[in-house]
XYZ file of C-alpha atoms in Angstrom:
649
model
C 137.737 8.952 109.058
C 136.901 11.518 111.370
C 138.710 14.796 112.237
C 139.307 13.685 115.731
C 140.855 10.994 114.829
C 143.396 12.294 112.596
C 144.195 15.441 114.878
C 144.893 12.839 117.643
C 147.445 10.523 115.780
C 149.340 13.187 113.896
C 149.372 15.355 116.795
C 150.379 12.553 119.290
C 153.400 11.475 116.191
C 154.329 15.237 116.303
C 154.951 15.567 120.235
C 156.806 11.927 120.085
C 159.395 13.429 117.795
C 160.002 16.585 120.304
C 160.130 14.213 123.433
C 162.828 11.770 121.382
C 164.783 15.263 120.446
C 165.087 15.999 124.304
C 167.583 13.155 125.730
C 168.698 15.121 128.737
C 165.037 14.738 130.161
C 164.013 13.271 133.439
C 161.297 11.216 131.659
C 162.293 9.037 128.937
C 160.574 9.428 125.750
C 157.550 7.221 124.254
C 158.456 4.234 122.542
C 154.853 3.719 121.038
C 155.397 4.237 117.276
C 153.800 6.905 116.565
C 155.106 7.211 113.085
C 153.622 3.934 111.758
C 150.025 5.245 112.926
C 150.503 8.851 111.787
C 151.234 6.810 107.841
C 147.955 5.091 108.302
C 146.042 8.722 108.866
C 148.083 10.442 106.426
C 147.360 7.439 103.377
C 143.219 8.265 103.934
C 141.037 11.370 103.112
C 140.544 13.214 105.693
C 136.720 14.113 105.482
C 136.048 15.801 109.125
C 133.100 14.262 110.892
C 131.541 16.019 114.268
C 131.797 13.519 117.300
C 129.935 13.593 120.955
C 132.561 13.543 123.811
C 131.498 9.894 124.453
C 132.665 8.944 120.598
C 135.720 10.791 121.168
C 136.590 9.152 124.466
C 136.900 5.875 122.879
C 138.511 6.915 119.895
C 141.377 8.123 122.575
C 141.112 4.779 124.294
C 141.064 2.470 121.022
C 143.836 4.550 119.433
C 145.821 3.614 122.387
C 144.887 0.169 122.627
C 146.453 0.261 118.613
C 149.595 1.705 119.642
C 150.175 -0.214 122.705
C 149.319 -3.354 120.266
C 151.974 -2.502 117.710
C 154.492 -1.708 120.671
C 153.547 -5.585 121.560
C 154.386 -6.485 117.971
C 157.793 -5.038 117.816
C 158.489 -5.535 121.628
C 156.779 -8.391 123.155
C 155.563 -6.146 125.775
C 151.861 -4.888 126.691
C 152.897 -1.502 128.029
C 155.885 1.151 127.819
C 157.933 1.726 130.255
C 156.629 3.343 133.545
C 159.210 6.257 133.163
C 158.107 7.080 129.990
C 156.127 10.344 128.701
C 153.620 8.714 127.174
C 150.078 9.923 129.565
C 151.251 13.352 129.300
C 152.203 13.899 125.702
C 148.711 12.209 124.889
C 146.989 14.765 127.614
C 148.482 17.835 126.550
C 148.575 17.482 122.928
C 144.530 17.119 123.220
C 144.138 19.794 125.344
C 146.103 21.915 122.908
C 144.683 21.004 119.891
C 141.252 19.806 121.017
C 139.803 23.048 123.044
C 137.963 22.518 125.631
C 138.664 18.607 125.735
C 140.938 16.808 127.942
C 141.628 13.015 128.086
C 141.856 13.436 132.084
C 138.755 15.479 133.420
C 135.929 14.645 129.684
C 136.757 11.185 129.904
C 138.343 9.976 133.327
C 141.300 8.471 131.702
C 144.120 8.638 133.931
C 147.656 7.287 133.840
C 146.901 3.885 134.909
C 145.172 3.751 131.695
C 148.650 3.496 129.971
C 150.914 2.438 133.089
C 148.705 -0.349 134.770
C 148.942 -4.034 133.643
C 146.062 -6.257 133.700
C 146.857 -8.772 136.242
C 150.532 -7.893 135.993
C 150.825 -9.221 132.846
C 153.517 -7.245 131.052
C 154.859 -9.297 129.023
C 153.665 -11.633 125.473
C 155.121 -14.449 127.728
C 153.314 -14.041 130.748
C 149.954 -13.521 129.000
C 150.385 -17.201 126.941
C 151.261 -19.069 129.947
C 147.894 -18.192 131.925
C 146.436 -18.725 128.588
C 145.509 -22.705 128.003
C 147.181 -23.829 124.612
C 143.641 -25.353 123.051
C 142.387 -21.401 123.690
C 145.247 -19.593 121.897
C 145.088 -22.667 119.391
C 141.697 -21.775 118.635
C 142.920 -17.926 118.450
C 145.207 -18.586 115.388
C 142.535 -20.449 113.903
C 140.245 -17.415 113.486
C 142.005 -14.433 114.209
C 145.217 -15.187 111.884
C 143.488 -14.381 108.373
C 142.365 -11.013 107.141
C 139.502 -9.744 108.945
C 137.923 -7.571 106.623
C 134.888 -9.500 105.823
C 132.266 -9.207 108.559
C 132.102 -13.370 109.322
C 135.814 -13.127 109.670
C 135.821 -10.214 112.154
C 132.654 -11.597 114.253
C 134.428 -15.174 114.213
C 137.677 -13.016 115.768
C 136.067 -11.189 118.055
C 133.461 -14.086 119.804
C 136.517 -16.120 121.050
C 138.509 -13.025 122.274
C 135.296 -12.072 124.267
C 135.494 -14.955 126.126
C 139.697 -14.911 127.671
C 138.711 -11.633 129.514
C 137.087 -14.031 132.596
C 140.439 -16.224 131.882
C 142.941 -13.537 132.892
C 141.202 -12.317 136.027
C 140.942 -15.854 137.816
C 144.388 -16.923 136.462
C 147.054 -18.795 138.884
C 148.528 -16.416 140.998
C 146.837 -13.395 139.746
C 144.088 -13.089 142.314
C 145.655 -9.553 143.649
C 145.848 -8.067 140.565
C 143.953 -4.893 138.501
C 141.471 -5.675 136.052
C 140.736 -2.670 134.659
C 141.885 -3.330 130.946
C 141.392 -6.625 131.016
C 139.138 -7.267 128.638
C 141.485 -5.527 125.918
C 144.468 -7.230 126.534
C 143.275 -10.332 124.305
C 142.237 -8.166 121.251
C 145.690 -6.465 122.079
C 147.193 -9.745 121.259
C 145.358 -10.869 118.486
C 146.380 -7.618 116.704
C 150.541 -8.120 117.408
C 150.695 -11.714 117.892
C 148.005 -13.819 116.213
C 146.794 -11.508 112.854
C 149.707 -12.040 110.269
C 149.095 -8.441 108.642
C 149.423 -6.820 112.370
C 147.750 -3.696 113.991
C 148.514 -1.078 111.782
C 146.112 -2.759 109.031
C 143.256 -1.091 108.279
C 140.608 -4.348 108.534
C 142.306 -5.482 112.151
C 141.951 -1.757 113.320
C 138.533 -1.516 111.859
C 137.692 -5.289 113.797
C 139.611 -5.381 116.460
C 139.685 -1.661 117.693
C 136.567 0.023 115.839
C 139.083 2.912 114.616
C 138.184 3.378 110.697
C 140.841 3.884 108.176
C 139.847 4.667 104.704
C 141.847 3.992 102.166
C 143.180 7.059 99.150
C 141.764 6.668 96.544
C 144.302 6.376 93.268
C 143.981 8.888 90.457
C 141.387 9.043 87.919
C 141.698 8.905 84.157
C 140.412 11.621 82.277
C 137.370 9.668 80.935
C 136.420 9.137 84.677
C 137.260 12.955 85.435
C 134.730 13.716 82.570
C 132.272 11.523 83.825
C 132.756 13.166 87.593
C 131.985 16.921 86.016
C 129.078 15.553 84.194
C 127.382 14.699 87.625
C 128.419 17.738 89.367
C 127.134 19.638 86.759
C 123.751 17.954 87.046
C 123.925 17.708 90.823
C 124.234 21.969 90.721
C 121.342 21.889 88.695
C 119.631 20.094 90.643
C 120.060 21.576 93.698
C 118.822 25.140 92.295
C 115.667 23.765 90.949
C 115.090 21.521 94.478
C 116.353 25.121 96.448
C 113.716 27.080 94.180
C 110.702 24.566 94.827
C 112.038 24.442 98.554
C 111.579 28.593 98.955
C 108.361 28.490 97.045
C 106.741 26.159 99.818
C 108.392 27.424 102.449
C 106.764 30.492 101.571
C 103.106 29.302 100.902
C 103.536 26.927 104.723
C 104.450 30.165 106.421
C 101.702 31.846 105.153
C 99.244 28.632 106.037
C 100.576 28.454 109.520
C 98.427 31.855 110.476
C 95.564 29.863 109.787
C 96.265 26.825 111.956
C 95.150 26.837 115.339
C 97.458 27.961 117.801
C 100.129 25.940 119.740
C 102.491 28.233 121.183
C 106.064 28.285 121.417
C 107.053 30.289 124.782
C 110.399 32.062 124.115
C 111.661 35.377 126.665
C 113.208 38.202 124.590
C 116.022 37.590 126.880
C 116.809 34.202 125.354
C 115.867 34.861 121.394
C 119.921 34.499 121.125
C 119.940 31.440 122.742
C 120.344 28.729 119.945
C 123.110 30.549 117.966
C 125.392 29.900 121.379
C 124.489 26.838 122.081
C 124.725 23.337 120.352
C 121.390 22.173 122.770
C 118.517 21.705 119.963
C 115.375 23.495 120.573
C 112.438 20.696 119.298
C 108.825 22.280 118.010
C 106.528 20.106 119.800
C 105.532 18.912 116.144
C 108.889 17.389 116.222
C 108.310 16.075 119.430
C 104.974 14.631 118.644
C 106.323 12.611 115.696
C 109.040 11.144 117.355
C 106.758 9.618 119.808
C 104.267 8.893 117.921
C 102.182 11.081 119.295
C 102.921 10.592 122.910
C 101.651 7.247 122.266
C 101.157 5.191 125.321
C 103.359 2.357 123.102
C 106.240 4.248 123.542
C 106.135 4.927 127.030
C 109.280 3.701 128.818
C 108.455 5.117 132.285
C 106.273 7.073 134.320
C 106.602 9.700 137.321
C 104.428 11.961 139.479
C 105.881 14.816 136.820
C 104.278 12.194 133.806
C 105.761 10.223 131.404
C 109.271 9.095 129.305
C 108.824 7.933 125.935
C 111.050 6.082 123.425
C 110.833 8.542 120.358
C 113.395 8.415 117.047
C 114.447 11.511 115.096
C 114.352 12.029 112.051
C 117.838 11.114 111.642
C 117.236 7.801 112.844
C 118.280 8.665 116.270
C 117.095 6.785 119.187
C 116.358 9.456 121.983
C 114.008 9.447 125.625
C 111.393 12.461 126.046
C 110.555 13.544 129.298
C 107.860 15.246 129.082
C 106.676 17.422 132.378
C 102.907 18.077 132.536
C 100.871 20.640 134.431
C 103.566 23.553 134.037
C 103.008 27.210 134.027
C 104.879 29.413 131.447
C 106.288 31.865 134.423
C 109.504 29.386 134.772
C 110.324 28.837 131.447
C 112.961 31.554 131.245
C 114.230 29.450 134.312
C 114.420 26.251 132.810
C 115.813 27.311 129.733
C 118.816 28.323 131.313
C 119.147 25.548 133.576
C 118.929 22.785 130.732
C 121.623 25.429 128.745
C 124.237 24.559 131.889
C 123.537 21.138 131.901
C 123.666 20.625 128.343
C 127.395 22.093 128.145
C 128.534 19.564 130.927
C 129.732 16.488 128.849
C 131.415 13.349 130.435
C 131.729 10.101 129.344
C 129.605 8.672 132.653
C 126.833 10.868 132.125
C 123.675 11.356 130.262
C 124.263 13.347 127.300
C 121.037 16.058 127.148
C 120.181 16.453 123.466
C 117.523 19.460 123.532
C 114.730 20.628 125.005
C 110.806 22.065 124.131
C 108.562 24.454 125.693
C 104.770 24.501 124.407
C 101.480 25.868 125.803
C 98.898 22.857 123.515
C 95.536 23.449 123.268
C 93.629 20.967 125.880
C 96.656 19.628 126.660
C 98.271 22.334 128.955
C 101.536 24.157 128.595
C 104.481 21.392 129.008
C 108.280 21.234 129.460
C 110.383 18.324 127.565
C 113.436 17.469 127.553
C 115.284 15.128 124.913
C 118.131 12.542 126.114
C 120.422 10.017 124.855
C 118.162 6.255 124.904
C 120.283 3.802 126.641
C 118.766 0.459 126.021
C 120.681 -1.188 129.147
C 117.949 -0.111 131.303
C 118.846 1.437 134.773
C 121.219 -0.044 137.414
C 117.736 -0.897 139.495
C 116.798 -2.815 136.393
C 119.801 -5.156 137.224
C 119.780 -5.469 140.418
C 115.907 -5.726 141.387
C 114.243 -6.336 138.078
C 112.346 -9.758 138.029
C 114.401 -11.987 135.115
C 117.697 -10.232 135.374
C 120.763 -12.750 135.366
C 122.715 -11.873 138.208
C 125.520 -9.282 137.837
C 129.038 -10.660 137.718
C 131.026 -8.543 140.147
C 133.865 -7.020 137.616
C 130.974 -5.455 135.765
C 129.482 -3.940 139.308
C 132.777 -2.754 140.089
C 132.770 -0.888 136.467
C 129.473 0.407 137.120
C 130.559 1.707 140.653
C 133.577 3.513 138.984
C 131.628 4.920 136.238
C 129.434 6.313 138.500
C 132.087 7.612 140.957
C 134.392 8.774 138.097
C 130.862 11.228 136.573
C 129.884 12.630 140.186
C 133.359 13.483 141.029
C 133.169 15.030 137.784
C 129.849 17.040 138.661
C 131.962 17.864 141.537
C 135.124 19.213 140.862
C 134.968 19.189 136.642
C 133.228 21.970 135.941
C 132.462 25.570 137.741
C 130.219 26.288 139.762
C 130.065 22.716 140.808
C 127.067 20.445 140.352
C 125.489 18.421 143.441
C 123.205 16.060 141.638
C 120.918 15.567 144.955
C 119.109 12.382 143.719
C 121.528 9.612 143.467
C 120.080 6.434 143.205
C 119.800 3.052 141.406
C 117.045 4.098 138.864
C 119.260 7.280 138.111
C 122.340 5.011 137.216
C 121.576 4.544 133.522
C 123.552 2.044 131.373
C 124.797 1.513 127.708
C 125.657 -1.944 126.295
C 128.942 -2.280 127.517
C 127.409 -1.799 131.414
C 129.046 1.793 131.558
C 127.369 3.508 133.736
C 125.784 6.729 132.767
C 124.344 9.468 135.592
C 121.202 10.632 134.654
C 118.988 14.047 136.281
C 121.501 15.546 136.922
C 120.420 19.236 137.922
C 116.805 18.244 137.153
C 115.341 18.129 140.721
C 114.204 21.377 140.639
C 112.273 21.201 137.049
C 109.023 19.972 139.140
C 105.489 21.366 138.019
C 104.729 24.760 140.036
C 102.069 24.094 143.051
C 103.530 20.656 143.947
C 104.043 21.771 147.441
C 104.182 25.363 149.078
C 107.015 24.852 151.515
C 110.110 27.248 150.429
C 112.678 25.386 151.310
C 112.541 21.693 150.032
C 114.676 18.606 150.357
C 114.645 16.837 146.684
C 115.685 13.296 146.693
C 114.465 9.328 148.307
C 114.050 7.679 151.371
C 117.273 5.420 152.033
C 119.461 7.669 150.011
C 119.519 10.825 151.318
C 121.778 11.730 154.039
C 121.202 12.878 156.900
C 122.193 16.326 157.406
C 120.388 17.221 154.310
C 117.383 15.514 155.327
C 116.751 17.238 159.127
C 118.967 20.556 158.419
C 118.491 21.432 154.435
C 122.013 21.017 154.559
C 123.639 20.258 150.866
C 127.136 19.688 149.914
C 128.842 17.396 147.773
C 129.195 15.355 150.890
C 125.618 14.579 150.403
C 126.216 12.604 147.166
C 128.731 10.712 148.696
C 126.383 9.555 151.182
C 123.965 8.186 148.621
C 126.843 6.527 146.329
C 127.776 4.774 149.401
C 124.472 3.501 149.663
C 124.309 2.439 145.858
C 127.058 0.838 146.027
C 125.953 -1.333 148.927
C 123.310 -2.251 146.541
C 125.598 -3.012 144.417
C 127.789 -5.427 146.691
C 124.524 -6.950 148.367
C 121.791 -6.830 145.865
C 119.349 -5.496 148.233
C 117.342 -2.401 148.314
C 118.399 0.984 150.174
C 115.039 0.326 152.470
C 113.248 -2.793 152.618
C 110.241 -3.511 155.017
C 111.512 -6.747 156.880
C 109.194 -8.646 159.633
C 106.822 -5.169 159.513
C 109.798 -2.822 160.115
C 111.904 -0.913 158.188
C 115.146 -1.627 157.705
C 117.994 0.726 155.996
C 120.755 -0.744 153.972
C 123.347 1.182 155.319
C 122.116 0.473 159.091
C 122.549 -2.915 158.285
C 125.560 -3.096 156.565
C 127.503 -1.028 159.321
C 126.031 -3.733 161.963
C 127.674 -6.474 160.362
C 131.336 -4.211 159.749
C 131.504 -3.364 163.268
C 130.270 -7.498 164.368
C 133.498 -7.770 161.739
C 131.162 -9.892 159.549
C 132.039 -7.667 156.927
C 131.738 -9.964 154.274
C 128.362 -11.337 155.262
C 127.081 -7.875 152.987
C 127.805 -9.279 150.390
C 125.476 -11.239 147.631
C 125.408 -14.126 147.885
C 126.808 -16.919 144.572
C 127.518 -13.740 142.812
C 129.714 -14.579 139.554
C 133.471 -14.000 139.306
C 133.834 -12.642 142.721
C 137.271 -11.677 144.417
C 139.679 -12.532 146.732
C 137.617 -11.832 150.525
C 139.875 -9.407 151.264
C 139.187 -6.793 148.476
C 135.518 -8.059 148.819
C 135.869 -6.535 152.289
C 137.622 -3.601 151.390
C 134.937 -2.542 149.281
C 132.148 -2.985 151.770
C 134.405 -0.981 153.970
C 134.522 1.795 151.315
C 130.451 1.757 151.150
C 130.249 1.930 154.480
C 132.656 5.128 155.117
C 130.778 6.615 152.020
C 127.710 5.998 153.379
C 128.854 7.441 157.252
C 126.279 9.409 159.011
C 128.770 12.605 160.068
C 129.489 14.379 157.146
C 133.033 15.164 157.976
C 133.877 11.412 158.019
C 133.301 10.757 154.635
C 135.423 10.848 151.665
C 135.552 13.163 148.840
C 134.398 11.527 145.337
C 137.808 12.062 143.839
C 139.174 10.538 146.960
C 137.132 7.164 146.196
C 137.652 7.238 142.413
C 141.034 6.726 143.757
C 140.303 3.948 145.959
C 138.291 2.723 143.573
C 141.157 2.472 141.268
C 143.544 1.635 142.974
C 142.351 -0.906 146.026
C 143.593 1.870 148.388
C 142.863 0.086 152.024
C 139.655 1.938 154.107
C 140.636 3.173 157.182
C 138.169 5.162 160.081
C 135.212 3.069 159.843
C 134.551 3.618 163.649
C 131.102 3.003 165.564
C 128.036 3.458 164.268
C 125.977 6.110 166.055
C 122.556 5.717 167.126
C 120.358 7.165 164.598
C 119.379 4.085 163.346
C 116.015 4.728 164.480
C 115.967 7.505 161.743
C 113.097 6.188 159.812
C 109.578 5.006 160.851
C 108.060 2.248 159.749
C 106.582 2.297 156.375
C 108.372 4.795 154.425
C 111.210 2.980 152.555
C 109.497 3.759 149.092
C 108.292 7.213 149.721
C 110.561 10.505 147.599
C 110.097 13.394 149.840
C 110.082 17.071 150.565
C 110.134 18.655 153.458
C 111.476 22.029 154.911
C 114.782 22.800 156.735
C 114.890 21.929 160.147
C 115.176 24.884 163.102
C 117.244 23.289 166.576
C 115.992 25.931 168.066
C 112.375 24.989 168.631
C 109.796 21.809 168.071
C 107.696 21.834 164.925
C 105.766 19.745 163.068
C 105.252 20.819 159.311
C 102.737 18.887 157.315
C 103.657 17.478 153.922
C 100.908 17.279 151.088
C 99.410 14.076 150.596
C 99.626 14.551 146.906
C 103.180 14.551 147.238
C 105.197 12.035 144.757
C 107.643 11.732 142.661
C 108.296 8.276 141.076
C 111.670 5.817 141.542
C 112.140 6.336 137.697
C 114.108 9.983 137.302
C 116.373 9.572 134.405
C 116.133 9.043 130.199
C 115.916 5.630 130.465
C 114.266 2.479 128.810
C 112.218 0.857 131.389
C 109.412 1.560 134.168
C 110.066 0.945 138.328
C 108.333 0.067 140.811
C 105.400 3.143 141.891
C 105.936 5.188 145.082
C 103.860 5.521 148.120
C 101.762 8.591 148.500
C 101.827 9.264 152.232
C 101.432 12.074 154.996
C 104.419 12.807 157.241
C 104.785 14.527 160.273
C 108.141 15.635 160.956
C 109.332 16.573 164.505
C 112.585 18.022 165.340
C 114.167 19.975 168.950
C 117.763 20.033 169.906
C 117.841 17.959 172.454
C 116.737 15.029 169.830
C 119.040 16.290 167.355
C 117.773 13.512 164.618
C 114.465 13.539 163.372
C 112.300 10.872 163.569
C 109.367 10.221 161.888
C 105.918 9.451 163.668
């Protein structure tokens, strides 16, 4: 039972009893029982147990899913009532007793998370009659008996799975929000169908993941002799193992000065690094057994920078290397502190960075790594333009858009200064098994080896997603990431590339889709005999919300909080007016191509040369899987203000 866990339920039980105190308020109290939860903590140990944020977030979201489930029991209603206090006691009383951690801003939970019915359904009543009777039949049948035995839980669990698709195309319920959807059934199963309820440890444990361990009942004082005996011994033990431990330590030390060299680079400046920070700092013998080696069996991906590979701690964790070759030491103390920043920024949609190595390896070079979370998912351009892949159903695009939307707005406005990723696209969208989508590389695009080009200023980022006043004027704000989600997330809606090479030209997404919106062929964007669409008319709205995202004026578009709230909330699109005429923006031929160029003068023509050598490959992210390669290519680029967009020639 973790320490989280048990702060959040007796905490949460503690701020109910204030708010019921405090009648005269404008909100009402929360009518979530609070106490029944708070007996279930209070009956186990409580051994504390570090979490990520990502482990936290879903113990917040599960241990609300529980209380909303008993509420169901008692009430015969999914959710409390709107007026109540509930969002807000939960928020504060983590941010007061959780530093640093808020339910809000760490995970994206807002209050729709408690307020907002799945498809309207409120009530017990409304959920069985969209429900047919052979289905909840077949409920009672496996979810009515304990589940604490794993067959029992699994049997539970595979029919529950499978109502989620039920509730969304329901009679009548075509307008509806689908974000908790697929809890609503387990919701049920825990009030309704399981005769020992929610607040039982095995349906928690099955049909929540939240584990509560039972307290353990006295011993006898035969057993309490027995349990001295053994920590007696275990003392020993440990002195003699402690003693043998020092005495090797000592003779490795002394070996070490006798091996030949591999350096670990480390600034004076930053010798105090690793006592503030949790970010691990790997020996590159630690790096090299986790991978094998840098064995070419592990490699998941490759890049103009080099290589990702699988590797496995040794505490069994699954991580991704990224391993950066032809370095020089002189940015070191530069990267260091760049992959301390990034490190600290935690959300639940992005790509948790676990640590980091610098080494100088004989015959090898000197090398920057860095160590991420392994998603096994794959990348969003896995789905979408991987050969095999089962086509995505459209609720789990729509969660993947979100995700994505909910961890740049959080790059964005979350933490200080803010973050402007600069590289959005498909390959960098990373997900988990639940398609939650993860942004990866963040603050990464300037970790490129020294000498890859001698311009000054450079424009990081690829063809098709990068927009346009970053592109011809070095311009970046966070407006430029908006730009590229908007083009993602016409990927998303039409399963096609951001630039494809059609009939010998190239052709940009975004050009494309904005034809057809102002033709008012909308709809025509979208993929076609993609499962479990909606309704046309929020299929259109979201096309209309790619296409303002992905405007070419900078001033037109919307802010990422502003869409997480469209996103959320089917807020209608409005001021998606002409398209202007730099569709002629790219040349033929360089859909494929990640660039960098310098910033753009309207005061006078120039043409810049970029190095031929220049490439940096689709995959940029900690992910499990390779892409397609880029093109290596020279450009020209010509630019005068009476042109005002660049084109390429």
């Amino acid at each position: 039972m973790s320490l989280f866990l048990s702060i959040f339920f007796a905490l949460v039980s503690v701020l109910h009893s204030v708010s019921s105190s405090s009648g005269n308020l404008s909100e009402s109290p929360c009518p979530l029982n609070f106490d029944a939860v708070r007996r279930l903590v209070n009956e186990g140990p409580k051994r504390p147990m570090l979490t990520d944020m990502n482990t936290q977030c879903q113990i917040v979201l599960q241990g609300i899913r529980l209380l909303r489930a008993e509420y169901l029991r008692t009430n015969g209603y999914f959710l409390p009532p709107v007026n109540s206090s509930c969002y807000e006691s939960c928020r504060n009383f983590v941010t007061e007793f959780v530093q640093g951690f808020d339910i809000r801003t760490s995970c994206g939970y807002y209050p729709e998370l408690i307020s907002e019915a799945c498809m309207n359904i409120t009530s017990r009543a409304q959920f069985e009659s969209l429900i047919p009777k052979s289905k909840l039949q077949e409920i009672k049948r496996h979810c009515s008996q304990s589940l604490e035995k794993s067959f029992a839980c699994d049997s539970c669990t595979s029919k529950l799975s499978s109502l989620s698709d039920i509730l969304r195309h329901g009679p009548g319920n075509g307008n509806g929000n689908v974000s908790d959807c697929s809890g609503y059934p387990f919701l049920y199963a825990a009030a309704v169908v399981n005769q020992f309820g929610p607040i039982d440890r095995a349906t928690a444990r099955c049909l929540f993941s939240l584990y509560f361990s039972a307290r353990q009942s006295s011993l006898n004082k035969r057993h309490e002799i027995v349990i001295y005996g053994i920590v007696l011994g275990s003392v020993i033990g440990i002195l003699g193992a402690f003693t043998a431990f020092w005495f090797l330590f000592i003779r490795s030390k002394k070996s070490e000065e006798r091996v030949v060299k591999v350096t670990d680079n480390d600034e004076p400046s930053l010798v105090l690094e690793s006592r503030t920070s949790n970010l691990a700092r790997f020996k590159i013998e630690e790096i090299k057994a986790a991978t094998m080696n840098f064995s070419r069996e592990n490699i998941i991906g490759k890049g103009g920078y080099g290589n990702v590979y699988k590797g496995m701690l040794p505490n069994g964790t699954e991580v991704a290397v990224k391993r950066f070759k032809n370095c020089s030491k002189a940015g070191d103390a530069n990267f260091k502190h760049e992959v301390e920043i990034i490190a600290s920024v935690k959300h639940v949609n992005l790509v948790a960075l676990r640590g980091y190595s610098t080494a100088t390896v004989p015959l090898e070079g000197h090398q920057r790594i860095i160590v991420c979370d392994l998603l096994h998912n794959g990348s969003l351009y896995d789905h979408l333009f991987g050969s095999g892949m089962k086509k995505l159903s459209w609720p789990i695009r729509l969660r993947i858009a979100l995700g994505t939307a909910r961890g740049l707005a959080y790059l964005h406005y979350g933490v200080q200064p803010a973050i402007i990723h600069r590289d959005i696209k498909a390959s960098n969208i990373l997900l988990d098994e639940a398609f939650e989508a993860k942004v990866g590389d963040f603050g990464l695009a300037k970790f490129n080896p020294e000498g890859i080009t001698h311009l000054t200023t450079r424009v990081a980022g690829t063809l098709g997603y990068v927009a346009p006043e970053y592109a011809l004027y070095g311009k970046l704000t966070p407006g430029s990431d908006v730009y590229s989600f908007g083009v993602v997330l016409l990927e998303l809606l039409s399963g096609k590339k951001a630039c494809e090479i059609i009939q010998g030209k190239s052709v940009l997404l975004s050009d494309w889709a904005w034809e057809l919106v102002k033709e008012g062929k909308a709809l025509d964007v979208i993929e076609e005999n993609m499962p479990e669409m909606e309704l046309p008319e929020m299929m259109e709205q979201y096309v209309l919300t790619a296409a303002i995202c992905a405007h070419p004026i900078l001033q037109a578009r919307p802010t990422m909080d502003q869409i997480v709230k469209i996103l959320e909330t089917d807020v209608p699109v409005h001021g998606v007016d002409a398209r202007f005429w730099f569709s002629s923006f790219y040349d033929q031929g360089l859909c494929s191509i990640n660039f960098t160029t310098t910033r753009i003068s309207p005061r006078k023509a120039y043409s810049p040369e970029v190095p031929a050598h220049t490439d940096k490959s689709e995959y940029a992210g900690c992910f499990p899987g390779a892409n397609p390669p880029t093109l290596k290519s020279d450009m020209k680029v010509r630019g005068t203000l009476a042109t005002d967009l660049m084109a390429f020639g």
